[in-house]
Structures are given as structure tokens and as C-alpha cells.
Coordinates of C-alpha atoms in Angstrom, one line a residue:
M11 CA 134.3 110.6 155.8
A12 CA 133.0 109.8 152.3
G13 CA 134.1 113.2 151.2
S14 CA 137.6 112.6 152.2
R15 CA 137.5 109.0 150.4
R16 CA 136.2 110.7 147.0
T17 CA 138.9 113.3 147.2
G18 CA 141.6 111.1 147.9
S19 CA 140.5 108.6 145.3
S20 CA 140.3 111.4 142.6
H21 CA 143.9 112.4 143.4
G22 CA 145.0 108.9 142.9
V23 CA 143.6 108.7 139.5
G24 CA 145.3 111.7 138.5
A25 CA 148.7 110.5 139.5
V26 CA 151.5 110.1 137.0
G27 CA 152.0 106.5 135.7
Q28 CA 148.6 105.2 137.2
S29 CA 145.8 104.0 134.7
R30 CA 143.0 106.4 134.0
Q31 CA 140.5 103.4 134.6
L32 CA 140.0 102.7 138.2
P33 CA 140.3 99.0 139.4
G34 CA 136.9 97.3 140.0
A35 CA 133.5 97.8 138.5
A36 CA 131.3 100.7 139.1
C37 CA 128.0 100.5 140.8
E38 CA 124.5 100.4 139.4
E39 CA 123.6 103.8 140.9
C40 CA 126.5 105.7 139.1
R41 CA 125.8 103.8 135.9
K42 CA 122.3 104.8 136.0
R43 CA 123.2 108.5 136.9
K44 CA 126.0 108.5 134.4
L45 CA 128.5 109.6 137.3
R46 CA 132.1 108.7 137.6
C47 CA 132.3 106.0 140.3
D48 CA 135.2 106.0 142.8
R49 CA 134.7 102.2 143.3
Q50 CA 135.3 102.4 146.9
R51 CA 134.0 99.3 148.9
P52 CA 131.7 98.4 150.6
Q53 CA 130.1 101.7 149.6
C54 CA 131.2 104.5 146.9
G55 CA 131.2 108.1 147.8
T56 CA 128.0 108.9 145.7
C57 CA 126.0 106.2 147.2
A58 CA 127.1 107.3 150.8
D59 CA 126.2 110.8 150.0
A60 CA 122.8 109.6 148.9
D61 CA 122.5 107.1 151.8
I62 CA 121.6 104.3 149.6
V63 CA 122.9 100.6 149.1
C64 CA 125.7 100.5 146.8
E65 CA 125.2 97.4 144.4
I66 CA 127.4 96.0 141.9
N67 CA 126.6 93.8 138.9
H68 CA 129.4 91.3 138.7
N69 CA 127.7 89.4 135.7
R70 CA 127.9 92.3 133.2
L71 CA 129.5 91.3 129.9
A72 CA 132.5 93.2 128.6
R73 CA 131.8 95.6 125.6
G74 CA 133.1 95.1 122.1
P75 CA 134.6 92.2 120.3
K76 CA 137.7 90.4 121.6
K77 CA 141.1 91.5 120.5
G78 CA 142.1 90.4 117.1
D79 CA 138.6 89.3 116.0
L80 CA 137.8 91.9 113.5
K81 CA 141.2 91.4 112.0
A82 CA 140.7 87.6 111.6
L83 CA 137.1 88.1 110.1
R84 CA 138.5 90.6 107.4
S85 CA 141.2 87.9 106.8
R86 CA 138.6 85.2 106.3
I87 CA 136.6 87.4 103.9
G88 CA 139.7 87.9 101.7
K89 CA 140.6 84.3 101.7
G90 CA 137.1 83.4 100.4
G91 CA 137.6 85.5 97.4
I92 CA 134.8 87.7 98.1
S93 CA 135.4 91.5 97.2
P94 CA 133.8 94.0 99.5
V95 CA 133.6 96.4 96.8
L96 CA 131.5 94.2 94.7
N97 CA 129.5 92.7 97.4
P98 CA 127.0 95.1 99.1
S99 CA 126.2 92.7 101.6
T100 CA 129.8 92.5 102.8
V101 CA 130.3 96.3 102.8
A102 CA 127.0 96.8 104.9
L103 CA 128.3 93.9 107.3
E104 CA 131.6 95.7 107.8
R105 CA 130.1 99.0 108.2
R106 CA 127.9 97.5 110.9
L107 CA 130.7 95.9 112.8
S108 CA 132.6 99.1 112.7
I109 CA 129.9 101.0 114.3
D110 CA 128.6 98.4 116.6
H111 CA 131.2 95.9 117.9
G112 CA 128.7 93.6 119.4
D113 CA 129.7 90.0 119.8
E114 CA 126.5 88.7 118.7
A115 CA 126.9 90.0 114.8
L116 CA 130.5 88.6 115.0
T117 CA 129.5 85.2 116.5
I118 CA 126.7 84.7 113.5
L119 CA 129.4 85.0 111.0
T120 CA 132.3 83.1 112.9
G121 CA 130.2 80.3 114.2
G122 CA 131.4 80.8 117.8
P123 CA 129.4 80.6 120.8
V124 CA 126.6 83.3 121.1
M125 CA 126.6 85.2 124.3
A126 CA 123.3 86.1 125.4
T127 CA 122.1 88.9 127.7
T128 CA 118.9 87.6 128.7
T129 CA 117.3 84.4 129.9
Q130 CA 115.1 84.0 126.7
S131 CA 118.1 84.5 124.5
Q132 CA 120.0 81.9 126.4
A133 CA 117.4 79.3 126.1
A134 CA 117.1 80.0 122.4
T135 CA 120.6 79.7 121.4
S136 CA 121.1 76.2 122.7
S137 CA 122.0 73.8 119.8
G138 CA 121.4 70.3 119.1
S139 CA 124.4 67.8 119.9
E140 CA 124.1 65.0 117.5
G141 CA 123.5 65.7 113.9
G142 CA 121.5 68.8 114.6
S143 CA 122.1 72.3 113.5
P144 CA 122.4 75.1 116.0
T145 CA 119.6 77.5 116.2
L146 CA 120.9 81.0 115.5
V147 CA 118.8 83.8 116.9
S148 CA 119.5 87.2 118.0
P149 CA 120.7 87.5 121.5
C150 CA 119.3 91.0 122.2
Q151 CA 115.4 92.0 122.3
N152 CA 116.3 95.7 121.2
L153 CA 118.1 95.0 118.0
S154 CA 118.3 97.4 115.2
M155 CA 116.6 96.7 111.9
W156 CA 119.7 95.5 110.2
D157 CA 120.3 92.9 112.7
T158 CA 116.6 91.6 112.6
E159 CA 116.9 91.2 108.7
I160 CA 119.7 88.6 108.8
H161 CA 118.6 85.1 108.1
V162 CA 121.4 82.8 108.2
Q163 CA 121.3 79.4 106.5
V164 CA 123.7 77.0 108.3
P165 CA 124.2 73.6 106.9
P166 CA 124.1 70.6 109.4
L167 CA 127.1 70.1 111.2
T168 CA 128.4 66.6 110.4
P169 CA 131.8 65.0 110.5
T170 CA 132.0 65.1 107.0
S171 CA 130.9 68.7 106.7
A172 CA 133.2 71.2 105.3
P173 CA 134.1 74.2 107.5
L174 CA 131.9 77.1 107.4
S175 CA 133.0 79.8 105.1
F176 CA 131.5 83.2 104.4
S177 CA 130.4 82.0 101.0
T178 CA 128.0 79.7 102.7
F179 CA 125.6 82.4 104.2
K180 CA 123.0 84.0 102.1
F181 CA 121.7 87.6 102.8
P182 CA 118.2 88.7 101.6
P183 CA 117.7 92.0 100.3
T184 CA 116.7 94.5 102.6
P185 CA 113.1 95.8 101.9
P186 CA 112.9 99.7 101.5
S187 CA 112.1 101.6 104.6
P188 CA 108.6 103.3 104.6
P189 CA 108.8 106.9 103.4
S190 CA 108.4 109.6 106.1
R191 CA 106.8 112.8 105.2
S192 CA 109.5 114.8 107.5
T193 CA 112.2 113.5 105.2
F194 CA 111.0 114.7 102.0
V195 CA 108.0 117.2 102.3
D196 CA 108.7 119.9 104.9
D197 CA 106.0 122.2 106.3
L198 CA 106.8 125.0 103.8
M199 CA 106.6 122.6 100.7
R200 CA 103.5 121.0 102.2
A201 CA 101.7 124.4 102.3
D202 CA 102.8 125.4 99.0
L203 CA 101.6 122.0 97.5
D204 CA 98.3 122.4 99.1
Q205 CA 97.8 125.7 97.7
L206 CA 98.9 124.4 94.3
Y207 CA 96.5 121.4 94.5
F208 CA 93.4 123.5 95.3
D209 CA 94.2 126.1 92.8
R210 CA 94.8 123.8 89.8
V211 CA 93.6 120.4 90.4
H212 CA 90.5 121.0 92.6
P213 CA 88.5 122.9 89.9
N214 CA 88.7 119.6 87.9
V215 CA 88.4 117.0 90.6
P216 CA 86.3 118.8 93.2
I217 CA 86.2 116.1 95.7
F218 CA 87.4 117.7 99.1
N219 CA 86.1 120.3 101.4
H220 CA 88.7 123.0 102.1
S221 CA 88.0 123.4 105.8
R222 CA 87.5 119.6 106.5
Y223 CA 90.7 118.7 104.5
F224 CA 93.1 121.2 106.3
A225 CA 91.5 120.3 109.8
R226 CA 92.3 116.6 109.2
S227 CA 95.7 117.3 107.8
R228 CA 96.8 119.2 111.0
Q229 CA 95.6 116.2 112.9
T230 CA 97.6 113.6 110.9
P231 CA 100.2 111.9 113.0
C232 CA 103.8 112.0 111.8
M233 CA 104.2 108.3 111.5
D234 CA 107.0 106.1 109.7
G235 CA 104.7 103.6 108.5
P236 CA 101.9 104.6 105.9
N237 CA 98.5 105.6 107.0
Y238 CA 95.4 106.5 104.9
M239 CA 95.5 110.3 105.3
L240 CA 99.2 110.4 104.6
C241 CA 98.7 108.4 101.5
L242 CA 95.9 110.7 100.4
Q243 CA 98.2 113.9 100.7
Y244 CA 101.0 112.3 98.9
A245 CA 98.6 111.5 96.1
M246 CA 97.2 115.2 96.1
W247 CA 101.0 116.5 96.1
T248 CA 102.0 114.3 93.3
L249 CA 99.1 115.4 91.2
A250 CA 99.8 119.0 91.9
M251 CA 103.4 118.6 91.0
A252 CA 102.3 117.3 87.7
L253 CA 100.7 120.6 86.9
S254 CA 103.7 122.7 87.9
S255 CA 107.4 123.2 86.6
Q256 CA 108.5 124.3 90.0
F257 CA 108.6 120.7 91.4
E258 CA 109.8 118.8 88.3
S259 CA 112.8 117.5 89.8
S260 CA 110.9 116.0 93.0
R261 CA 107.8 114.8 90.8
E262 CA 108.9 111.2 90.1
L263 CA 110.4 110.7 93.5
L264 CA 107.4 111.6 95.3
Y265 CA 105.0 109.5 92.8
N266 CA 107.2 106.6 93.4
E267 CA 106.8 106.9 97.2
T268 CA 102.9 107.4 96.9
R269 CA 102.7 104.2 94.9
Q270 CA 104.7 102.3 97.7
M271 CA 102.5 103.6 100.3
L272 CA 99.3 102.6 98.5
E273 CA 100.7 99.1 97.7
A274 CA 101.6 98.6 101.4
L275 CA 98.0 99.8 102.2
D276 CA 96.5 97.2 99.9
L277 CA 98.6 94.4 101.3
A278 CA 97.6 95.3 104.9
D279 CA 93.9 95.5 104.1
D280 CA 91.6 92.7 105.3
D281 CA 87.8 92.0 104.9
L282 CA 87.1 92.8 108.4
H283 CA 87.4 96.5 108.0
P284 CA 85.3 98.7 105.4
V285 CA 87.0 100.4 102.5
R286 CA 88.4 103.9 103.4
I287 CA 87.2 106.5 101.3
E288 CA 91.0 108.1 101.5
Q289 CA 92.1 104.9 99.7
V290 CA 89.7 105.4 96.8
Q291 CA 90.5 109.1 96.5
A292 CA 94.2 108.5 96.4
W293 CA 94.0 105.8 93.6
L294 CA 91.7 108.2 91.7
L295 CA 94.4 111.0 92.1
V296 CA 97.1 108.6 91.0
A297 CA 95.3 107.6 88.0
F298 CA 95.0 111.1 86.9
Y299 CA 98.6 111.6 87.4
E300 CA 99.6 108.6 85.4
L301 CA 97.2 109.8 82.6
A302 CA 99.1 113.1 82.5
R303 CA 102.8 112.0 83.2
A304 CA 103.2 108.4 82.9
S305 CA 101.2 105.8 80.5
Y306 CA 97.9 105.3 79.5
R307 CA 98.0 101.5 80.2
R308 CA 99.4 102.0 83.8
A309 CA 96.6 104.9 84.5
S310 CA 94.0 102.4 83.2
I311 CA 95.2 99.6 85.6
S312 CA 95.3 102.2 88.7
A313 CA 91.8 103.5 87.6
G314 CA 90.5 99.9 87.5
R315 CA 91.6 99.6 91.2
A316 CA 89.7 102.7 92.1
F317 CA 86.6 101.5 90.5
R318 CA 86.8 98.2 92.3
L319 CA 87.2 100.0 95.6
V320 CA 84.3 102.3 94.6
Q321 CA 82.1 99.1 94.2
L322 CA 83.4 97.5 97.5
A323 CA 82.8 101.0 99.4
R324 CA 79.2 101.0 97.9
L325 CA 79.6 104.5 96.6
H326 CA 77.2 103.9 93.9
E327 CA 74.4 103.6 96.5
V328 CA 75.2 106.5 98.9
D329 CA 71.5 107.4 98.8
S330 CA 70.0 104.4 98.8
P331 CA 67.2 103.7 101.4
G332 CA 69.0 100.7 103.1
S333 CA 72.5 102.3 103.0
A334 CA 74.6 102.1 106.2
G335 CA 75.6 105.9 106.2
Q336 CA 72.2 107.5 106.8
D337 CA 73.4 109.4 110.0
E338 CA 76.8 110.4 108.8
D339 CA 77.9 114.1 108.6
T340 CA 76.4 115.9 105.6
V341 CA 79.9 117.1 104.3
V342 CA 81.4 113.5 104.6
K343 CA 78.4 112.1 102.8
E344 CA 78.9 114.8 100.0
E345 CA 82.5 114.0 99.7
R346 CA 81.5 110.2 99.1
R347 CA 79.0 111.4 96.5
R348 CA 81.7 113.5 94.7
T349 CA 84.3 110.7 94.8
F350 CA 81.7 108.4 93.2
W351 CA 80.9 111.0 90.4
V352 CA 84.5 111.7 89.7
A353 CA 85.2 107.9 89.4
Y354 CA 82.1 107.3 87.2
S355 CA 83.2 110.0 84.9
L356 CA 86.8 108.9 84.7
D357 CA 85.5 105.5 83.8
R358 CA 83.5 106.8 81.0
L359 CA 86.2 109.2 79.7
I360 CA 88.9 106.3 79.7
C361 CA 86.5 103.9 77.8
M362 CA 85.8 107.0 75.2
R363 CA 89.4 107.1 74.5
S364 CA 90.0 103.4 74.1
R365 CA 86.5 102.2 72.9
G366 CA 86.4 99.6 75.8
P367 CA 83.3 98.5 77.8
L368 CA 82.2 100.5 80.9
T369 CA 83.0 99.3 84.4
L370 CA 80.7 101.3 86.6
A371 CA 77.1 100.5 85.3
E372 CA 74.8 103.4 85.2
E373 CA 71.6 101.4 85.9
V374 CA 72.4 100.7 89.5
V375 CA 73.6 104.1 90.6
C376 CA 71.4 105.3 93.5
T377 CA 73.9 108.4 94.5
R378 CA 72.4 111.9 94.2
L379 CA 74.2 114.4 91.9
P380 CA 76.8 116.6 93.5
S381 CA 75.7 119.7 95.5
P382 CA 76.4 123.1 94.3
E383 CA 80.2 124.2 95.1
L384 CA 79.4 127.1 97.2
A385 CA 77.1 125.2 99.4
F386 CA 79.5 122.3 99.7
Q387 CA 82.4 124.4 100.8
S388 CA 80.3 126.5 103.4
G389 CA 79.5 123.2 105.2
H390 CA 76.0 122.9 104.2
P391 CA 75.6 120.9 101.1
I392 CA 72.4 120.7 99.2
P393 CA 71.6 117.2 98.0
G394 CA 71.0 117.1 94.3
C395 CA 68.5 115.1 92.2
F396 CA 69.2 111.6 90.9
L397 CA 70.7 111.3 87.4
P398 CA 67.7 109.9 85.4
E399 CA 65.6 113.0 86.9
A400 CA 68.3 115.7 85.7
I401 CA 68.5 114.2 82.2
A402 CA 64.7 113.8 81.6
S403 CA 63.8 117.3 83.0
G404 CA 66.7 119.0 80.8
D405 CA 66.6 121.9 83.6
H406 CA 70.3 122.5 84.5
N407 CA 69.6 125.8 86.4
F408 CA 70.9 124.7 89.7
L409 CA 73.5 122.1 89.0
S410 CA 77.1 122.3 89.9
P411 CA 79.6 122.0 87.2
L412 CA 80.5 118.4 88.5
A413 CA 76.9 117.5 87.9
E414 CA 76.8 119.0 84.5
S415 CA 80.1 116.9 83.7
A416 CA 78.2 113.7 85.0
I417 CA 75.4 114.2 82.6
V418 CA 77.6 114.9 79.6
V419 CA 79.7 111.9 80.3
T420 CA 76.6 109.8 80.7
I421 CA 75.5 110.7 77.3
C422 CA 79.0 110.0 76.1
G423 CA 78.7 106.5 77.7
R424 CA 75.4 105.9 76.3
A425 CA 76.6 106.8 72.7
L426 CA 79.7 104.5 73.5
S427 CA 77.5 101.5 74.2
H428 CA 75.3 102.3 71.4
G429 CA 78.1 102.2 69.0
Q430 CA 79.3 99.1 70.5
V431 CA 76.1 97.3 70.3
S432 CA 75.7 98.3 66.6
G433 CA 79.1 97.0 66.0
V434 CA 78.3 93.5 67.3
E435 CA 75.0 93.5 65.5
R436 CA 76.9 94.2 62.0
A437 CA 79.6 91.5 63.1
F438 CA 76.6 88.9 63.4
G439 CA 75.2 89.9 60.0
N440 CA 72.0 91.2 61.5
P441 CA 71.9 94.8 61.6
S442 CA 69.0 96.0 64.1
L443 CA 66.2 98.1 62.8
D444 CA 66.2 99.9 66.0
F445 CA 69.6 101.6 65.5
W446 CA 68.1 104.9 64.3
L447 CA 65.6 105.1 66.9
R448 CA 68.3 104.7 69.3
H449 CA 70.5 107.3 67.7
E450 CA 68.0 109.7 67.3
W451 CA 66.9 109.3 71.0
L452 CA 70.5 110.1 72.0
D453 CA 71.0 112.9 69.6
G454 CA 67.9 114.5 71.1
M455 CA 69.1 114.1 74.5
L456 CA 72.5 115.6 73.6
T457 CA 70.7 118.6 71.9
R458 CA 68.5 119.4 74.8
T459 CA 71.8 119.3 77.1
L460 CA 73.6 121.7 74.8
D461 CA 70.7 124.0 74.7
S462 CA 70.5 124.0 78.4
L463 CA 74.1 124.6 78.9
S464 CA 74.3 127.7 76.5
I465 CA 71.3 129.1 78.6
N466 CA 72.4 128.6 82.0
S467 CA 76.1 128.8 81.5
P468 CA 77.3 130.9 78.7
V469 CA 80.4 130.3 77.0
V470 CA 81.9 133.6 78.7
S471 CA 81.2 132.3 82.0
A472 CA 82.6 128.9 81.1
L473 CA 85.8 130.1 80.5
A474 CA 86.3 131.1 84.1
D475 CA 85.4 127.6 85.2
P476 CA 87.6 124.8 84.0
M477 CA 85.1 122.2 84.5
L478 CA 82.2 124.0 82.8
F479 CA 84.6 124.6 79.8
F480 CA 85.4 120.8 79.7
V481 CA 81.7 120.1 79.6
F482 CA 81.1 122.4 76.6
M483 CA 84.1 120.8 74.8
M484 CA 82.9 117.2 75.7
A485 CA 79.3 118.1 74.5
H486 CA 80.6 119.1 71.1
A487 CA 82.9 116.0 71.0
T488 CA 79.9 113.8 71.6
T489 CA 78.3 115.4 68.7
I490 CA 81.3 114.3 66.6
F491 CA 81.3 110.8 68.1
M492 CA 77.8 110.3 67.0
C493 CA 78.5 111.3 63.5
R494 CA 81.2 108.5 63.5
I495 CA 78.7 106.0 64.6
A496 CA 76.3 107.0 62.1
E497 CA 79.0 106.7 59.3
E498 CA 80.1 103.3 60.5
S499 CA 76.6 102.1 60.2
S500 CA 76.1 103.5 56.8
L501 CA 79.2 101.5 55.7
G502 CA 77.8 98.5 57.1
G503 CA 74.9 98.3 54.6
M504 CA 72.4 100.6 55.5
D505 CA 69.4 101.4 53.3
G506 CA 70.1 104.3 50.8
H507 CA 67.3 106.5 52.5
C508 CA 69.7 106.7 55.7
R509 CA 72.1 108.6 53.6
P510 CA 70.6 112.0 54.0
A511 CA 70.5 111.5 57.7
V512 CA 74.3 110.7 57.7
V513 CA 75.1 113.8 55.7
E514 CA 73.0 116.0 58.3
Y515 CA 75.1 114.3 61.1
Q516 CA 78.3 115.4 59.2
Q517 CA 77.3 118.9 59.1
R518 CA 76.5 119.2 62.6
A519 CA 79.6 117.4 63.3
M520 CA 81.6 120.1 61.3
R521 CA 79.9 122.8 63.2
A522 CA 80.8 121.1 66.5
A523 CA 84.6 120.9 65.4
R524 CA 84.7 124.7 64.5
E525 CA 83.1 125.3 67.9
I526 CA 85.9 123.1 69.6
A527 CA 88.6 125.1 67.7
N528 CA 87.1 128.5 68.9
L529 CA 87.0 127.3 72.4
A530 CA 90.7 126.1 72.0
Q531 CA 91.8 129.3 70.7
A532 CA 90.0 131.1 73.5
H533 CA 91.4 128.9 76.2
Q534 CA 95.1 129.8 75.2
H535 CA 94.6 133.2 76.8
I536 CA 93.7 131.5 80.1
G537 CA 96.5 128.9 80.4
F538 CA 96.6 125.2 80.3
F539 CA 97.7 124.4 83.7
K540 CA 94.2 124.3 85.0
A541 CA 93.0 122.3 81.7
H542 CA 91.1 119.1 82.4
I543 CA 93.4 116.1 81.9
F544 CA 91.0 114.7 79.0
L545 CA 90.7 118.1 77.4
P546 CA 93.1 116.5 74.5
L547 CA 90.4 114.0 73.8
A548 CA 88.0 116.7 72.7
V549 CA 90.4 118.7 70.9
S550 CA 91.8 115.7 69.1
L551 CA 88.2 114.7 68.0
G552 CA 87.5 118.3 66.6
A553 CA 90.9 118.3 64.9
S554 CA 90.4 115.0 63.2
Q555 CA 86.9 116.0 62.1
L556 CA 88.1 119.2 60.5
A557 CA 90.6 117.2 58.6
M558 CA 88.1 114.8 57.4
D559 CA 85.8 117.5 56.3
R560 CA 88.7 119.0 54.3
K561 CA 89.4 115.9 52.7
R562 CA 85.6 115.7 51.5
R563 CA 85.7 119.2 50.2
L564 CA 88.9 118.2 48.2
D565 CA 87.3 115.0 47.0
G566 CA 84.1 116.9 45.9
H567 CA 81.9 115.2 48.2
Y568 CA 79.5 118.0 48.5
S569 CA 79.6 119.3 45.1
N570 CA 76.3 118.0 43.9
N571 CA 74.3 118.1 47.3
N572 CA 71.7 120.7 47.3
N573 CA 71.6 120.8 51.0
N574 CA 75.0 121.8 51.5
N575 CA 75.0 125.3 49.8
T576 CA 76.5 126.7 52.9
F577 CA 79.6 124.3 52.6
Q578 CA 79.8 125.2 48.9
N579 CA 80.1 128.9 49.4
Q580 CA 82.5 128.6 52.2
G581 CA 84.8 126.3 50.2
G582 CA 84.8 128.7 47.1
G583 CA 85.4 131.7 49.3
G584 CA 88.3 130.8 51.3
G585 CA 86.5 128.1 53.3
G586 CA 89.7 125.6 52.9
S587 CA 91.9 128.4 54.4
T588 CA 89.5 128.9 57.3
L589 CA 89.6 125.1 58.0
D590 CA 93.3 125.1 57.9
G591 CA 93.6 127.8 60.5
E592 CA 91.1 126.1 62.9
F593 CA 92.9 122.7 62.3
E594 CA 96.1 124.5 63.1
T595 CA 94.4 126.1 66.2
C596 CA 93.6 122.6 67.5
V597 CA 97.1 121.1 66.8
D598 CA 98.8 124.1 68.4
A599 CA 96.6 123.8 71.6
L600 CA 97.8 119.8 71.6
R601 CA 101.4 121.0 71.3
R602 CA 101.0 123.4 74.1
L603 CA 99.5 120.7 76.3
Q604 CA 102.0 117.9 75.6
S605 CA 104.7 119.1 77.7
F606 CA 102.7 118.2 80.8
N607 CA 99.8 116.0 79.6
H608 CA 100.8 112.8 77.7
L609 CA 97.4 112.4 76.4
A610 CA 97.9 115.4 74.3
R611 CA 101.2 114.0 73.1
D612 CA 99.5 110.7 72.1
H613 CA 96.7 112.4 70.2
L614 CA 99.1 114.7 68.5
G615 CA 101.0 111.7 67.4
V616 CA 98.1 110.0 66.1
L617 CA 97.2 112.9 64.0
E618 CA 100.6 113.2 62.5
S619 CA 100.8 109.7 61.7
Q620 CA 97.6 109.8 59.8
E621 CA 99.2 112.2 57.4
L622 CA 96.5 114.5 57.0
V623 CA 97.1 117.0 54.3
F624 CA 96.4 120.7 55.2
G625 CA 97.8 122.8 52.6
G626 CA 100.8 120.6 52.1
G627 CA 101.0 118.6 55.4
L628 CA 101.2 119.2 59.1

């Protein structure tokens, strides 16, 4: 019988002149199963076939706005003098109304009664009767994000109040949606950027174990909101894009998304949870990117954030007897060590350029030097010695390139502090008699380090390792910096017997500058994409030293000095043209680097602004 009822009703619907919509309401079972209900009573055909109770909800609200409401709303907007073209909120509102013709959104604007679908919403939408303003809340619990972000300010409804108009309402700006990895970086681009990072960035920032990173990246959930591992990956990919011309069009977009995600993490942090190592690493990588592609000031601020996070994470005391991570995995612990030493080196290199004070104090460091790279990548890192032990012994035979870099930048930092202290002493009018003792102590330390580097890591092998190459360049640049400190002290009123020592430092600085020029020329055959971010700092110091030495030759500073016969012979036999060529080599290296390294552009601008004359000018 049920079958005959369904057949008859279906023929009835298709009859000519009858409405397609059957009279009555569909039952809940047909609605749930998305079937066409024949609306037979007391039981429809579907429920009869399934032998279940046919239930009908007579309280269901009609869908869509009332007839003529949208037209009336658009008319009110036009009368209010608001141009939908000029008002983004109006455009978004009309688009929302055209997509979802819900009575709730229309009621918020027209001031009519709000029709709720739940008991909780009915209680929330009750308004005060005497002098009170109605409380407007969303009538649905599962609204879209656009609905939840509307905050309507309604003035009190008094007898003298003016009628509500559209201009009364104020819509706050919609915050940007959190970036999603799937909307920007697909799987193919992700694999390409990972490979690019480990090929060009990792040799100079070796803080990740390859196997552990790829294992963690495969386990990263794809979320709409930012998370620590995703932020770290975005920072890695951003820095990788900075060292490639392939992703030039996407680089700035990814950088902005990375900054937004890191800022969101900073706002979500609290004191109840420890600092995550991924957050420290991400800020370090962002600082490197900003040094290369943004501004030095912004990079200094980002690096300062990273340094404070390093201190909060207690990375300066990873190997302290009382540290909390004594039982953690050896690879994880080595990554913490390497993260600290990268931050430690970045601190000294930034201060070397700006001549500012150091942030991470050397005296409180209780973290061992990094393990050799091969042992680290194999998953069995060998703990290194402590920094003072390595400097005192002078034996660098089993040190990793990152450990060698930490030693050299430590000497740079000590030389920087030495120069700052001597400057303060001269400002107070009381030069210390210990200046030359400190200077000679630092110079002896630097000389032993250079000798050990030359024995354990020849220049030929250093050309194959970007980090070792940078260590050699910075060691020679520190020699030049030590000469500058000696010259400044001699101008500050040092005794005449110190003059020969200053001349000796000038000779050594000139030899160091020529070594920098030779290394820069050799580096051209390797390529500059793998160069360290701070390589322009060493090249610039070498170029400026060559320029000053050329100026001294032209001024005849060495003409009457018996200790400088080598200088005289070179100057008379074409030494000036040799210096010109070496200077041009350094300048050419900066010009090649400036396309993807803003530090090189800045240093090149300083050299050109000084109007150093080499055979007629730059």
C-alpha cells in the first residue's frame, strides 16, 4: 500500500498545472537522508518502507529573507549617502547577504526582531524595555568567521533618539587569516626549498640534523593556525629563497607570512611553558634573512629577540652540571649547542659592524663547542671541549668549522671590547697603561689561531667549506681591526716609543688585506650564493685597508722608515698598480654580492662615499 501511495503521489506532482512543491512539510527522516518526501500522512512512503515512526517538525523556520527585504536594505544604504564602491564594509556586507540570505544578518542592520534557532540564543536576544538598549548577539552557534567579527554599536533607544541608520554602525577591520602551508607552499616547492636550504644555507648555519628534520617535517600537522615547527620551516624556506633567483617573486610574501606567524607565537607565549628551540631558531633565520634582503636595523631587532630567547631557554648553559636537559637525546642536545653558538657568533658579528656592545657575555657560557659535522649528522655527536680550553690549548685538530668560527669571533669580540674600553679611557682623559699588554695578549691569541688554521685546514680545503673560508677571512679582518685600535690609541696621546709598534701593526694589516683580496679572487670561481652573510664585512675591511695603505704610499709615510724596505721596493716597482688591482678585486666581490646581500651594498656605498682615490677614483 505504501508503494501505491508513493507512486500515486509522484504522478500527481508531475501533473500539468500543479505546483512542483508538495503541500505540507517533509518528515525528519527524509530530510536526514536527503530524500524527496511524498508528505503522506500519518506516515510517508519512506518511513513506511523502513517501518519507522514518521516525525515532522512544525517549528522549523522558513529559509531566506522576507520578500522585499534586500531591496529595502539597498534603498536605505543609497539614501544614507554611502557608496558601496567606496565602502569596503558595505561591499562585503552585500556579498555576504547575497550568499547567505539569513534573517540574522539582515536583522542586525534593520533593527528588527532577531529570530533565534536555539534556546540559548532566544535568552540572549531579549532586550531591555525602559531606556535600555537591545543586546544583539548572533542567533546561531555555528556562524561563519565573517558573522562573528561584526560588533554593532547601538545607541540607547529613547523617545528622542533619531531613527537608526546604516551610518550609525561601525565595523572593525577584519584581522588577516592565519597563513596555511597548503595555500602557498605545495609539496613540490617544499621539497625544492628544503634541498635549497641544506645546499646553500646549512653550510653557514649548521644547526639541524638532516634526518631528524625530515622526520619531524613529515609529522607536522597541516593546521590553519601557526605552530612552532611550521614557523621554523617557513623561516628556513624564506632564507633559502633569499639565496636563489628562482623564487624571487615569492620571497617577500613568504617572509611576511613568516613574520606574522612568529608574532602570533610571541603573543600566545606565557611564562608557564618553556621557550621552544624552534622559536629561537626561527628568529635567528629571520635575522639572517633581514641582513641579506631587508635592513640592518630590522635585522638587529630580530636578532635581539633571538638573543633574549637564547637566554630564556638557558642555551648558554646546556652542559652545566645543574642544567635540566641532562637526560635528553644527544642529537637534540647538540642542536641546542649549535643554536647557541650560531646566536653567539651572530651577536659578535653584528656588534663588529656597528661597534656596539655585546649581548651574550662570554664569561657565563657553559656550553661545549659543537661536535664535528660528520658525527652530528650520523646521529652520534661527540661533545667538544669548552671555549676557554680550546683557545688556551691552540690545538684545533678535531674542531668542527662552526667551532673554529666560534673561536675566531670570540677573539673579534674581545678585540671589540678592548677597543671600546680604550676609547672610554681616552674620553676620561686617563689612558690605561695596560692597553698594550691587553693588545699584545689579543694579538698573540690571534696569531696562534691563524697558525693553527693554516696547519689543520689549508686554504685549498677551506675553499670547499664556506664556513672555513669565512673563518680565514674573519681572522685576517680581525688583524686589520687590531691595527685600527692601535692607530686610534696612538692618536690619543700615546708615548713616542709606541710608534714603531703601530707601524708594525700597519704592515701586518696590509698583508692581511692582501690575503683577503686573494681569497676574494679565489672565491669568484666558486660562486657567491654559498657565501656567508657577513663575508662583505671582511672584504670591506680589506678594501679600506688597501685604500689607506695606498694613501700612505702617496703621502710618503714610508719613505724614511728603514723597517719598511719591502714597502719601498714594491711601491717603486709597480706596487701601486698591484694595490690598485687588489682593491678592485675586493670592490668587484662586493658588487657581485650586492644583488642578494644588502650588507655588501651598504659596505660598497661606504667605500664609494669616502672617495678613495685609486688611479683616478673608484
